[in-house]
Coordinates of C-alpha atoms in Angstrom, one line a residue:
X163 CA 0.0 0.0 0.0
X164 CA 1.0 3.6 -0.6
X165 CA -0.2 6.8 1.0
X166 CA -2.8 9.1 -0.6
X167 CA -4.3 12.0 1.3
X168 CA -2.8 10.8 4.5
X169 CA -4.4 7.4 4.3
X170 CA -3.2 4.0 3.1
X171 CA -4.0 3.8 -0.6
X172 CA -5.6 0.5 -1.5
X173 CA -4.1 -0.6 -4.8
X174 CA -6.3 -3.7 -4.8
X175 CA -9.4 -1.5 -4.6
X176 CA -8.0 0.8 -7.2
X177 CA -7.4 -2.1 -9.6
X178 CA -11.1 -3.1 -9.2
X179 CA -12.2 0.4 -10.0
X180 CA -9.9 0.7 -13.0
X181 CA -11.3 -2.6 -14.3
X182 CA -14.5 -0.7 -15.2
X183 CA -12.4 1.4 -17.6
X184 CA -11.5 -1.6 -19.8
X185 CA -14.5 -1.2 -22.2
X186 CA -13.4 2.4 -22.7
X187 CA -9.6 1.8 -23.4
X188 CA -9.7 4.3 -26.3
X189 CA -11.0 7.1 -24.1
X190 CA -8.6 6.3 -21.3
X191 CA -5.4 6.1 -23.4
X192 CA -6.6 9.0 -25.5
X193 CA -6.8 11.1 -22.3
X194 CA -3.4 9.9 -21.2
X195 CA -1.8 10.9 -24.6
X196 CA -3.5 14.3 -24.4
X197 CA -2.1 15.0 -20.9
X198 CA 1.4 14.2 -22.3
X199 CA 0.9 16.5 -25.3
X200 CA -0.5 19.3 -23.1
X201 CA 2.5 19.0 -20.7
X202 CA 4.9 19.4 -23.6
X203 CA 2.9 22.3 -25.2
X204 CA 2.7 24.1 -21.8
X205 CA 6.4 23.8 -21.3
X206 CA 7.2 25.3 -24.7
X207 CA 5.3 28.6 -23.9
X208 CA 7.9 30.1 -21.5
X209 CA 10.8 28.9 -23.8
X210 CA 9.2 30.7 -26.8
X211 CA 8.6 33.8 -24.7
X212 CA 12.4 33.8 -23.8
X213 CA 13.3 33.5 -27.5
X214 CA 10.9 36.4 -28.4
X215 CA 12.5 38.7 -25.8
X216 CA 16.2 37.8 -26.2
X217 CA 16.4 36.7 -29.8
X218 CA 13.8 38.9 -31.5
X219 CA 12.9 42.0 -29.5
X220 CA 16.3 42.8 -28.0
X221 CA 18.0 41.7 -31.3
X222 CA 15.6 44.0 -33.3
X223 CA 14.8 41.1 -35.6
X224 CA 11.2 41.9 -36.9
X225 CA 10.9 38.9 -39.1
X226 CA 11.9 36.5 -36.4
X227 CA 9.6 38.2 -34.0
X228 CA 6.7 37.7 -36.4
X229 CA 7.5 34.0 -36.8
X230 CA 7.8 33.4 -33.1
X231 CA 4.6 35.3 -32.3
X232 CA 2.7 33.3 -34.9
X233 CA 4.2 30.1 -33.4
X234 CA 3.1 31.2 -29.9
X235 CA -0.4 31.9 -31.0
X236 CA -0.6 28.5 -32.8
X237 CA 0.8 26.9 -29.7
X238 CA -1.9 28.5 -27.5
X239 CA -4.6 27.4 -30.0
X240 CA -3.4 23.8 -30.0
X241 CA -3.2 23.9 -26.2
X242 CA -6.8 25.1 -26.0
X243 CA -8.0 22.4 -28.3
X244 CA -6.0 19.8 -26.3
X245 CA -7.6 21.1 -23.1
X246 CA -11.1 20.8 -24.6
X247 CA -10.3 17.3 -25.9
X248 CA -8.9 16.1 -22.5
X249 CA -11.8 17.5 -20.4
X250 CA -14.4 16.1 -22.8
X251 CA -12.7 12.6 -23.0
X252 CA -12.0 12.4 -19.3
X253 CA -15.5 13.3 -18.3
X254 CA -17.0 11.1 -21.0
X255 CA -14.9 8.3 -19.6
X256 CA -16.0 9.0 -16.0
X257 CA -19.7 9.3 -16.9
X258 CA -19.6 6.1 -19.0
X259 CA -18.0 4.2 -16.1
X260 CA -20.5 5.3 -13.5
X261 CA -23.3 4.6 -15.9
X262 CA -22.1 0.9 -16.0
X263 CA -21.5 0.8 -12.2
X264 CA -24.9 2.3 -11.4
X265 CA -26.7 -0.2 -13.7
X266 CA -24.8 -3.1 -12.1
X267 CA -25.5 -1.8 -8.6
X268 CA -29.2 -1.3 -9.3
X269 CA -29.5 -4.8 -10.7
X270 CA -27.6 -6.1 -7.7
X271 CA -29.9 -4.3 -5.2
X272 CA -32.9 -5.9 -7.0
X273 CA -31.4 -9.3 -6.3
X274 CA -31.0 -8.8 -2.5
X275 CA -33.2 -10.4 0.1
X276 CA -36.0 -8.3 1.5
X277 CA -34.4 -8.7 4.9
X278 CA -31.5 -6.5 3.6
X279 CA -34.0 -3.7 3.1
X280 CA -35.6 -4.2 6.5
X281 CA -32.3 -3.3 8.2
X282 CA -30.8 -0.8 5.7
X283 CA -32.1 2.8 5.5
X284 CA -33.4 3.6 2.0
X285 CA -31.8 7.0 2.2
X286 CA -28.4 5.3 2.7
X287 CA -28.9 3.2 -0.5
X288 CA -30.0 6.3 -2.4
X289 CA -26.7 7.9 -1.4
X290 CA -24.8 4.9 -2.7
X291 CA -26.6 4.8 -6.0
X292 CA -26.6 8.5 -6.7
X293 CA -24.0 10.5 -4.7
X294 CA -21.3 7.9 -4.1
X295 CA -21.3 6.7 -7.7
X296 CA -21.1 10.3 -8.9
X297 CA -18.0 10.8 -6.7
X298 CA -16.5 7.7 -8.4
X299 CA -16.6 9.6 -11.7
X300 CA -14.2 12.1 -10.3
X301 CA -11.5 9.4 -10.0
X302 CA -11.2 9.7 -13.8
X303 CA -12.4 13.2 -14.6
X304 CA -10.5 15.0 -11.8
X305 CA -8.4 12.3 -10.1
X306 CA -6.0 9.8 -11.7
X307 CA -5.8 11.3 -15.2
X308 CA -5.4 14.9 -13.9
X309 CA -2.8 13.8 -11.3
X310 CA -0.8 12.0 -13.9
X311 CA -1.0 15.1 -16.1
X312 CA 0.1 17.4 -13.3
X313 CA 3.0 15.2 -12.3
X314 CA 4.1 14.8 -15.9
X315 CA 3.9 18.6 -16.3
X316 CA 5.9 19.3 -13.1
X317 CA 8.6 16.8 -14.2
X318 CA 8.9 18.1 -17.7
X319 CA 9.0 21.7 -16.5
X320 CA 11.7 21.0 -14.0
X321 CA 13.8 19.3 -16.6
X322 CA 13.2 22.2 -19.0
X323 CA 14.1 24.8 -16.3
X324 CA 17.4 23.2 -15.5
X325 CA 18.2 22.5 -19.1
X326 CA 17.4 26.0 -20.6
X327 CA 18.0 28.3 -17.6
X328 CA 20.7 29.2 -15.1
X329 CA 20.8 26.4 -12.6
X330 CA 21.5 28.8 -9.6
X331 CA 18.5 30.9 -10.7
X332 CA 16.3 27.8 -10.7
X333 CA 17.5 26.5 -7.3
X334 CA 17.1 29.9 -5.6
X335 CA 13.6 30.4 -7.2
X336 CA 12.5 26.9 -6.0
X337 CA 14.0 27.0 -2.6
X338 CA 10.6 27.7 -1.2
X339 CA 9.3 24.3 -2.3
X340 CA 9.9 22.5 1.0
X341 CA 7.6 25.0 2.8
X342 CA 5.0 24.2 0.0
X343 CA 5.2 20.5 0.8
X344 CA 4.6 21.2 4.5
X345 CA 1.6 23.3 3.7
X346 CA 0.3 20.7 1.3
X347 CA 0.7 17.9 3.9
X348 CA -1.3 20.0 6.4
X349 CA -4.0 20.6 3.9
X350 CA -4.3 17.0 2.8
X351 CA -4.7 15.7 6.4
X352 CA -7.3 18.4 7.3
X353 CA -9.4 18.3 4.1
X354 CA -9.5 14.4 4.2
X355 CA -11.2 14.4 7.6
X356 CA -13.5 17.2 6.6
X357 CA -14.6 15.4 3.3
X358 CA -15.3 12.2 5.2
X359 CA -17.5 14.1 7.6
X360 CA -19.3 15.8 4.7
X361 CA -20.0 12.4 3.1
X362 CA -21.3 11.0 6.4
X363 CA -23.6 14.0 6.9
X364 CA -24.8 13.9 3.3
X365 CA -25.8 10.2 3.9
X366 CA -27.5 11.2 7.2
X367 CA -29.4 14.0 5.5
X368 CA -30.6 11.8 2.6
X369 CA -31.7 9.1 5.1
X370 CA -33.6 11.6 7.3
X371 CA -35.3 13.4 4.4
X372 CA -36.3 10.1 2.6
X373 CA -37.8 8.6 5.8
X374 CA -39.7 11.6 6.9
X375 CA -41.1 12.7 3.6
X376 CA -42.3 9.1 3.2
X377 CA -43.9 9.1 6.6
X378 CA -45.3 12.7 6.5
X379 CA -48.8 11.4 7.2
X380 CA -47.6 10.0 10.5
X381 CA -45.7 13.2 11.4
X382 CA -48.8 15.4 10.7
X383 CA -51.3 12.9 12.3
X384 CA -49.4 13.0 15.6
X385 CA -48.5 16.7 15.4
X386 CA -44.8 16.0 15.4
X387 CA -43.9 18.7 12.9
X388 CA -42.0 20.8 15.5
X389 CA -40.0 17.9 16.9
X390 CA -39.0 16.6 13.5
X391 CA -38.1 20.1 12.3
X392 CA -35.8 20.4 15.3
X393 CA -34.1 17.1 14.4
X394 CA -33.8 18.2 10.8
X395 CA -32.2 21.5 11.9
X396 CA -29.6 19.6 13.9
X397 CA -28.7 17.3 11.1
X398 CA -28.7 20.2 8.6
X399 CA -26.4 22.2 11.0
X400 CA -24.0 19.3 11.2
X401 CA -24.0 19.1 7.4
X402 CA -23.3 22.9 7.2
X403 CA -20.5 22.6 9.8
X404 CA -18.8 19.8 7.9
X405 CA -18.8 21.8 4.7
X406 CA -17.6 25.0 6.4
X407 CA -14.7 23.0 7.9
X408 CA -13.7 21.9 4.4
X409 CA -14.1 25.5 3.2
X410 CA -11.8 26.7 6.0
X411 CA -9.0 24.5 4.7
X412 CA -9.4 25.7 1.1
X413 CA -9.7 29.3 2.2
X414 CA -6.5 29.1 4.1
X415 CA -4.5 26.8 1.8
X416 CA -4.8 28.6 -1.5
X417 CA -3.7 32.1 -0.2
X418 CA -0.7 30.4 1.4
X419 CA 0.2 28.9 -2.0
X420 CA -0.2 32.3 -3.6
X421 CA 2.1 33.9 -1.0
X422 CA 4.7 31.1 -1.5
X423 CA 4.4 31.6 -5.3
X424 CA 5.0 35.3 -4.9
X425 CA 8.0 34.7 -2.7
X426 CA 9.4 32.3 -5.3
X427 CA 8.9 35.0 -8.0
X428 CA 10.5 37.6 -5.8
X429 CA 13.6 35.4 -5.3
X430 CA 13.8 34.9 -9.0
X431 CA 13.5 38.6 -9.7
X432 CA 16.1 39.4 -7.0
X433 CA 18.7 37.0 -8.1
X434 CA 18.0 37.4 -11.8
X435 CA 18.0 41.2 -11.6
X436 CA 21.2 41.3 -9.6
X437 CA 22.9 38.8 -11.9
X438 CA 21.8 40.8 -15.1
X439 CA 22.8 44.1 -13.5
X440 CA 26.3 42.7 -12.8
X441 CA 26.7 41.5 -16.4
X442 CA 26.0 37.9 -15.5
X443 CA 24.6 35.1 -17.7
X444 CA 20.9 35.7 -16.8
X445 CA 19.1 37.5 -19.6
X446 CA 15.9 39.5 -19.5
X447 CA 14.1 36.9 -21.5
X448 CA 15.4 34.1 -19.2
X449 CA 14.1 36.0 -16.1
X450 CA 10.7 36.6 -17.7
X451 CA 10.4 33.0 -18.8
X452 CA 11.5 31.9 -15.3
X453 CA 8.6 34.0 -13.7
X454 CA 6.2 32.4 -16.1
X455 CA 7.5 28.9 -15.3
X456 CA 7.2 29.5 -11.5
X457 CA 3.5 30.5 -12.0
X458 CA 2.9 27.4 -14.2
X459 CA 4.8 25.2 -11.7
X460 CA 2.9 26.3 -8.6
X461 CA -0.5 25.8 -10.3
X462 CA -0.2 22.0 -10.5
X463 CA 1.6 21.8 -7.2
X464 CA -1.3 23.7 -5.6
X465 CA -3.9 21.5 -7.3
X466 CA -2.2 18.2 -6.5
X467 CA -3.2 18.2 -2.9
X468 CA -6.8 18.8 -3.9
X469 CA -6.5 16.1 -6.7
X470 CA -5.2 13.5 -4.3
X471 CA -8.1 14.2 -1.9
X472 CA -10.5 14.0 -4.8
X473 CA -9.0 10.6 -5.6
X474 CA -9.1 9.5 -2.0
X475 CA -12.8 10.5 -1.7
X476 CA -13.5 8.6 -4.9
X477 CA -11.8 5.6 -3.4
X478 CA -13.9 5.8 -0.2
X479 CA -17.0 6.0 -2.3
X480 CA -15.8 3.1 -4.4
X481 CA -15.2 1.0 -1.3
X482 CA -18.8 1.6 -0.2
X483 CA -20.3 0.8 -3.6
X484 CA -18.1 -2.3 -4.2
X485 CA -19.0 -3.6 -0.8
X486 CA -22.6 -3.8 -2.0
X487 CA -21.6 -5.2 -5.4
X488 CA -19.6 -8.0 -3.7
X489 CA -22.2 -8.8 -1.0
X490 CA -23.3 -12.2 -2.3
X491 CA -24.6 -13.3 1.1
X492 CA -27.4 -10.7 0.7
X493 CA -28.6 -12.2 -2.6
X494 CA -31.7 -14.3 -2.8
X495 CA -31.2 -18.0 -2.6
X496 CA -32.4 -19.3 -6.0
X497 CA -32.9 -22.8 -7.3
X498 CA -33.0 -23.9 -10.9
X499 CA -36.1 -26.0 -11.2
X500 CA -39.0 -24.6 -13.3
X501 CA -42.6 -25.6 -13.1
X502 CA -44.4 -25.1 -16.4
X503 CA -47.3 -25.0 -16.3
X504 CA -47.9 -24.4 -12.6
X505 CA -50.9 -26.4 -11.2
X506 CA -51.1 -24.5 -7.9
X507 CA -50.7 -27.2 -5.2
X508 CA -49.2 -25.6 -2.0
X509 CA -48.0 -27.4 1.1
X510 CA -46.4 -26.1 4.4
X511 CA -45.0 -29.0 6.4
X512 CA -43.9 -28.2 10.0
X513 CA -42.5 -24.8 9.0
X514 CA -40.7 -22.6 11.5
X515 CA -39.7 -19.0 10.7
X516 CA -38.0 -16.1 12.4
X517 CA -36.9 -12.7 11.2
X518 CA -34.4 -12.3 14.0
X519 CA -32.6 -15.2 15.8
X520 CA -34.4 -16.1 19.0
X521 CA -37.6 -14.3 18.0
X522 CA -39.8 -17.0 16.4
X523 CA -42.8 -15.9 14.2
X524 CA -44.1 -19.2 13.0
X525 CA -44.1 -22.5 14.9
X526 CA -44.7 -25.9 13.3
X527 CA -47.1 -24.5 10.7
X528 CA -48.6 -27.2 8.4
X529 CA -51.4 -27.0 5.8
X530 CA -52.0 -27.9 2.2
X531 CA -53.9 -26.1 -0.6
X532 CA -55.2 -28.2 -3.6
X533 CA -55.2 -26.6 -7.1
X534 CA -58.1 -24.3 -7.6
X535 CA -58.9 -24.0 -3.9
X536 CA -59.4 -20.6 -2.2
X537 CA -57.9 -20.6 1.3
X538 CA -58.1 -17.7 3.7
X539 CA -55.6 -17.2 6.6
X540 CA -56.9 -15.2 9.6
X541 CA -55.7 -14.3 13.0
X542 CA -55.0 -11.5 15.4
X543 CA -52.4 -8.8 14.6
X544 CA -48.9 -10.3 14.8
X545 CA -50.2 -13.9 14.5
X546 CA -47.9 -14.4 11.4
X547 CA -50.4 -14.1 8.6
X548 CA -48.4 -11.9 6.3
X549 CA -45.3 -14.0 7.0
X550 CA -47.0 -16.8 5.2
X551 CA -47.1 -14.7 2.0
X552 CA -43.4 -13.7 2.4
X553 CA -42.4 -17.3 2.7
X554 CA -44.6 -18.4 -0.2
X555 CA -43.2 -15.7 -2.5
X556 CA -39.6 -16.7 -1.5
X557 CA -38.9 -13.3 0.0
X558 CA -37.5 -14.8 3.2
X559 CA -36.1 -18.3 3.8
X560 CA -37.8 -20.5 6.4
X561 CA -35.7 -21.9 9.2
X562 CA -37.2 -25.4 9.5
X563 CA -39.7 -27.7 7.7
X564 CA -40.6 -27.8 4.1
X565 CA -42.6 -25.6 1.8
X566 CA -43.5 -27.1 -1.6
X567 CA -45.4 -26.0 -4.7
X568 CA -46.6 -28.8 -7.0
X569 CA -44.6 -31.2 -4.9
X570 CA -41.2 -29.4 -5.4
X571 CA -39.5 -27.7 -2.5
X572 CA -39.6 -24.0 -2.8
X573 CA -35.8 -23.7 -2.1
X574 CA -35.1 -25.7 -5.3
X575 CA -37.3 -23.6 -7.6
X576 CA -36.3 -20.8 -9.9
X577 CA -37.9 -17.9 -8.0
X578 CA -38.0 -15.6 -11.0
X579 CA -39.8 -18.2 -13.1
X580 CA -42.1 -19.0 -10.2
X581 CA -43.1 -15.4 -9.6
X582 CA -44.1 -15.0 -13.2
X583 CA -46.8 -17.5 -12.5
X584 CA -47.9 -16.0 -9.2
X585 CA -49.9 -12.8 -8.7
X586 CA -49.4 -10.9 -5.4
X587 CA -51.7 -8.2 -4.2
X588 CA -50.5 -6.5 -1.0
X589 CA -52.6 -4.6 1.5
X590 CA -50.4 -1.5 0.9
X591 CA -50.6 -1.3 -2.8
X592 CA -47.5 0.3 -4.4
X593 CA -48.0 2.3 -7.6
X594 CA -45.2 4.0 -9.5
X595 CA -45.4 7.6 -10.5
X596 CA -46.7 6.9 -14.0
X597 CA -49.8 6.2 -15.9
X598 CA -52.5 3.7 -15.0
X599 CA -51.5 1.7 -18.1
X600 CA -47.9 1.5 -17.0
X601 CA -48.8 0.4 -13.5
X602 CA -50.9 -2.4 -14.9
X603 CA -48.6 -3.8 -17.6
X604 CA -45.4 -3.2 -15.6
X605 CA -43.2 -3.0 -18.7
X606 CA -44.9 -5.8 -20.6
X607 CA -45.5 -4.1 -24.0
X608 CA -47.3 -7.2 -25.3
X609 CA -50.4 -6.2 -23.2
X610 CA -52.6 -4.0 -25.4
X611 CA -55.2 -1.4 -24.2
X612 CA -57.9 -3.7 -25.5
X613 CA -56.6 -6.5 -23.3
X614 CA -56.6 -4.2 -20.3
X615 CA -60.2 -3.0 -20.8
X616 CA -61.3 -6.6 -21.4
X617 CA -59.7 -7.7 -18.1
X618 CA -61.3 -4.7 -16.4
X619 CA -64.7 -5.8 -17.7
X620 CA -64.1 -9.4 -16.6
X621 CA -63.6 -8.4 -12.9
X622 CA -66.3 -5.8 -13.0
X623 CA -64.3 -2.5 -12.7
X624 CA -64.7 -1.0 -16.2
X625 CA -66.8 1.8 -14.7
X626 CA -63.9 2.7 -12.4
X627 CA -61.2 2.6 -15.2
X628 CA -63.4 4.6 -17.6
X629 CA -64.2 7.1 -14.9
X630 CA -60.6 8.2 -14.4
X631 CA -59.9 11.7 -15.8
X632 CA -57.6 10.4 -18.6
X633 CA -58.6 6.8 -18.5
X634 CA -55.5 4.6 -18.9
X635 CA -53.3 7.7 -19.4
X636 CA -54.2 9.0 -16.0
X637 CA -51.0 9.7 -14.0
X638 CA -51.4 8.3 -10.5
X639 CA -48.3 10.2 -9.1
X640 CA -45.9 8.7 -6.5
X641 CA -47.2 5.7 -4.6
X642 CA -50.7 6.4 -6.2
X643 CA -51.2 9.3 -3.8
X644 CA -54.1 10.7 -5.9
X645 CA -56.2 7.5 -5.5
X646 CA -58.0 6.1 -2.5
X647 CA -56.9 2.9 -0.8
X648 CA -59.8 1.0 -2.4
X649 CA -59.0 2.4 -5.9
X650 CA -55.4 1.4 -5.6
X651 CA -56.5 -2.1 -4.6
X652 CA -58.8 -2.3 -7.7
X653 CA -55.8 -1.4 -9.9
X654 CA -53.8 -4.1 -8.1
X655 CA -56.5 -6.6 -8.8
X656 CA -56.5 -5.7 -12.5
X657 CA -52.7 -5.9 -12.6
X658 CA -52.9 -9.4 -11.1
X659 CA -55.8 -10.6 -13.3
X660 CA -54.3 -9.6 -16.6
X661 CA -51.2 -11.9 -16.1
X662 CA -53.6 -14.9 -15.7
X663 CA -51.7 -16.3 -12.8
X664 CA -51.9 -19.9 -11.6
X665 CA -51.8 -18.8 -8.0
X666 CA -53.3 -15.6 -6.5
X667 CA -51.8 -14.4 -3.2
X668 CA -53.8 -11.6 -1.6
X669 CA -53.0 -9.6 1.5
X670 CA -56.4 -7.9 2.0
X671 CA -56.4 -4.1 2.7
X672 CA -57.2 -3.1 6.2
X673 CA -58.2 0.5 5.3
X674 CA -61.8 1.6 5.6
X675 CA -63.4 1.6 2.1
X676 CA -66.7 3.2 1.0
X677 CA -69.6 0.9 0.3
X678 CA -69.5 1.3 -3.5
X679 CA -65.7 0.5 -3.7
X680 CA -66.2 -2.4 -1.3
X681 CA -68.8 -3.8 -3.6
X682 CA -66.5 -3.5 -6.6
X683 CA -63.7 -5.2 -4.6
X684 CA -65.9 -8.1 -3.6
X685 CA -67.0 -8.7 -7.2
X686 CA -63.5 -8.4 -8.5
X687 CA -62.2 -10.8 -5.8
X688 CA -64.7 -13.4 -6.8
X689 CA -63.7 -13.1 -10.5
X690 CA -60.1 -13.1 -9.5
X691 CA -60.2 -16.2 -7.4
X692 CA -62.3 -18.2 -9.8
X693 CA -60.7 -21.5 -11.1
X694 CA -57.3 -20.7 -9.6
X695 CA -55.5 -21.4 -6.3
X696 CA -55.9 -18.5 -4.0
X697 CA -54.4 -17.7 -0.6
X698 CA -56.0 -14.7 1.0
X699 CA -54.7 -13.1 4.2
X700 CA -57.9 -11.7 5.7
X701 CA -58.2 -8.8 8.1
X702 CA -62.0 -8.4 7.7
X703 CA -63.8 -11.7 8.1
X704 CA -66.8 -10.5 6.2
X705 CA -64.8 -10.7 3.0
X706 CA -63.7 -14.4 3.2
X707 CA -66.9 -16.2 4.1
X708 CA -66.9 -17.7 0.5
X709 CA -63.5 -19.3 1.0
X710 CA -63.3 -23.1 0.6
X711 CA -61.2 -23.3 3.8
X712 CA -60.1 -20.9 6.5
X713 CA -56.9 -21.4 8.5
X714 CA -56.7 -19.7 11.9
X715 CA -53.3 -18.6 13.3
X716 CA -52.6 -17.7 16.9
X717 CA -49.1 -16.6 18.0
X718 CA -47.6 -18.3 14.9
X719 CA -49.4 -21.6 15.3
X720 CA -52.3 -23.1 13.3
X721 CA -55.0 -23.6 15.9
X722 CA -58.1 -24.2 13.6
X723 CA -58.9 -25.1 10.1
X724 CA -62.3 -25.5 8.2
X725 CA -65.0 -23.6 6.4
X726 CA -66.6 -20.5 7.7
X727 CA -69.7 -22.4 8.9
X728 CA -67.7 -25.2 10.4
X729 CA -65.5 -22.8 12.4
X730 CA -68.5 -20.9 13.7
X731 CA -70.1 -24.1 14.9
X732 CA -66.9 -25.1 16.6
X733 CA -67.1 -21.9 18.7
X734 CA -63.3 -21.6 19.1
X735 CA -60.7 -19.0 18.1
X736 CA -62.4 -18.1 14.8
X737 CA -65.7 -17.7 16.5
X738 CA -64.1 -15.3 19.0
X739 CA -62.5 -13.2 16.2
X740 CA -65.8 -13.1 14.3
X741 CA -67.7 -12.0 17.4
X742 CA -65.2 -9.3 18.2
X743 CA -65.3 -7.8 14.7
X744 CA -69.0 -7.8 14.3
X745 CA -69.6 -6.6 17.9
X746 CA -67.3 -3.7 17.1
X747 CA -69.3 -3.0 13.9
X748 CA -72.5 -2.9 15.8

């Protein structure tokens, strides 16, 4: 390992990041060539200036002055074109690389277990996908390529200075360099810590804003605006303080460099002037060129500290992103077997499940569903009803027992293929900020508007679809915020029905729904469950009396099973739930 920005530089990590540049070798090496060319062109400027003064102006050679002036102008034009080419190529390279990394990271995140999202703040992941990856681009656009160019420029300028100019003049002029290195070291250490605090506070800010805007209904419902505003002010203040700290180092460092540059120029003028006045070897052109060289030399020296910290911050961001990309233990376990066509036989055999070790949710759960049967699962809050869905969809692995579909254990099935034959309707229906059509077809362009309207008629919700302001083109906004809970569930029913699933899994909505929407939902539910295996997690017992069988859960265990009438006659757990619900209604 080497040192960059006061921290061990991880070459292994750097190699992984550089691997993303392989598809863009042309851009990378083109940028490298341009940095070399720019270094050479920049070094030629002071030398031509020296020749203009000493060999043309002082020698009164007008023709030579014209030729040198035209050469200098041509050189400046070439340098400007080279700068444009380098900036364009380096930034194109950086943006192309982060495009690839962002796609890879997004695909990776989609493959993670849901448990990962249960314990990871969404705002933190947004920071990784957006801000951290944007920082990685700077490794190429403002980091490694620019650092290489600056170092090459410094080396070639030093060689040129000692080759073309009086060595004593050069040594005296650059005697201030050790002080510059001390100042640069101080800046590197200070700005590195400040940048790390800025990144941390940006992540905290993103997480807080993401969570609280998403939960604004809770904040307002409980009158927590003042308390949450105070929390936000504190986080925002820490973010400001971290940025001000970084500004402090910049505000102090750059004036120090300007002072050191001025001292270096002063030393050059002092020695060069004294030497020239005494008839020494230093010429006016040489002294002028030396002053230009000092300004050119201090510019990359001043920028190098900032470039190294940019590189280090890019490496820190890379480490965070690559940690996610290399987290195979978070990926969904996936089998290879495919069931085509799916018949819909489901069996739970002595299944145990827990989200956290030592906190069991399901205990020895066993039941079977035959193809075409409608089974409802009921129970008090926290009984484990929704967990049944999570296991059946393969969202979470079960700890013990066996879950099978059509006789094949769930762990051995290709989950992606399986889910294409299942339809899931959750109680909290998620709709994307897009049209009704897009939320129904979910990217499947083979589904026509005619097919959507035909499906809507089949489940009895044509009136609802046609009643929307722009029909299928109506934009439902983020999370379907412009629609009621019942309307969102109707769209979810339509989304499920149009795929013609072999198995329907429904987590019934708990929200209060008006009588008209309730009637539409009941009609749609009957059409949706007809001739297909259906598992319904019921919160309102009035909606599942038509079910072929009802499974009653209590504290994670199956305590009763039977039809609605059978369970009422049994006068057990189901009867008590039924009595409580209808007593509360009365």
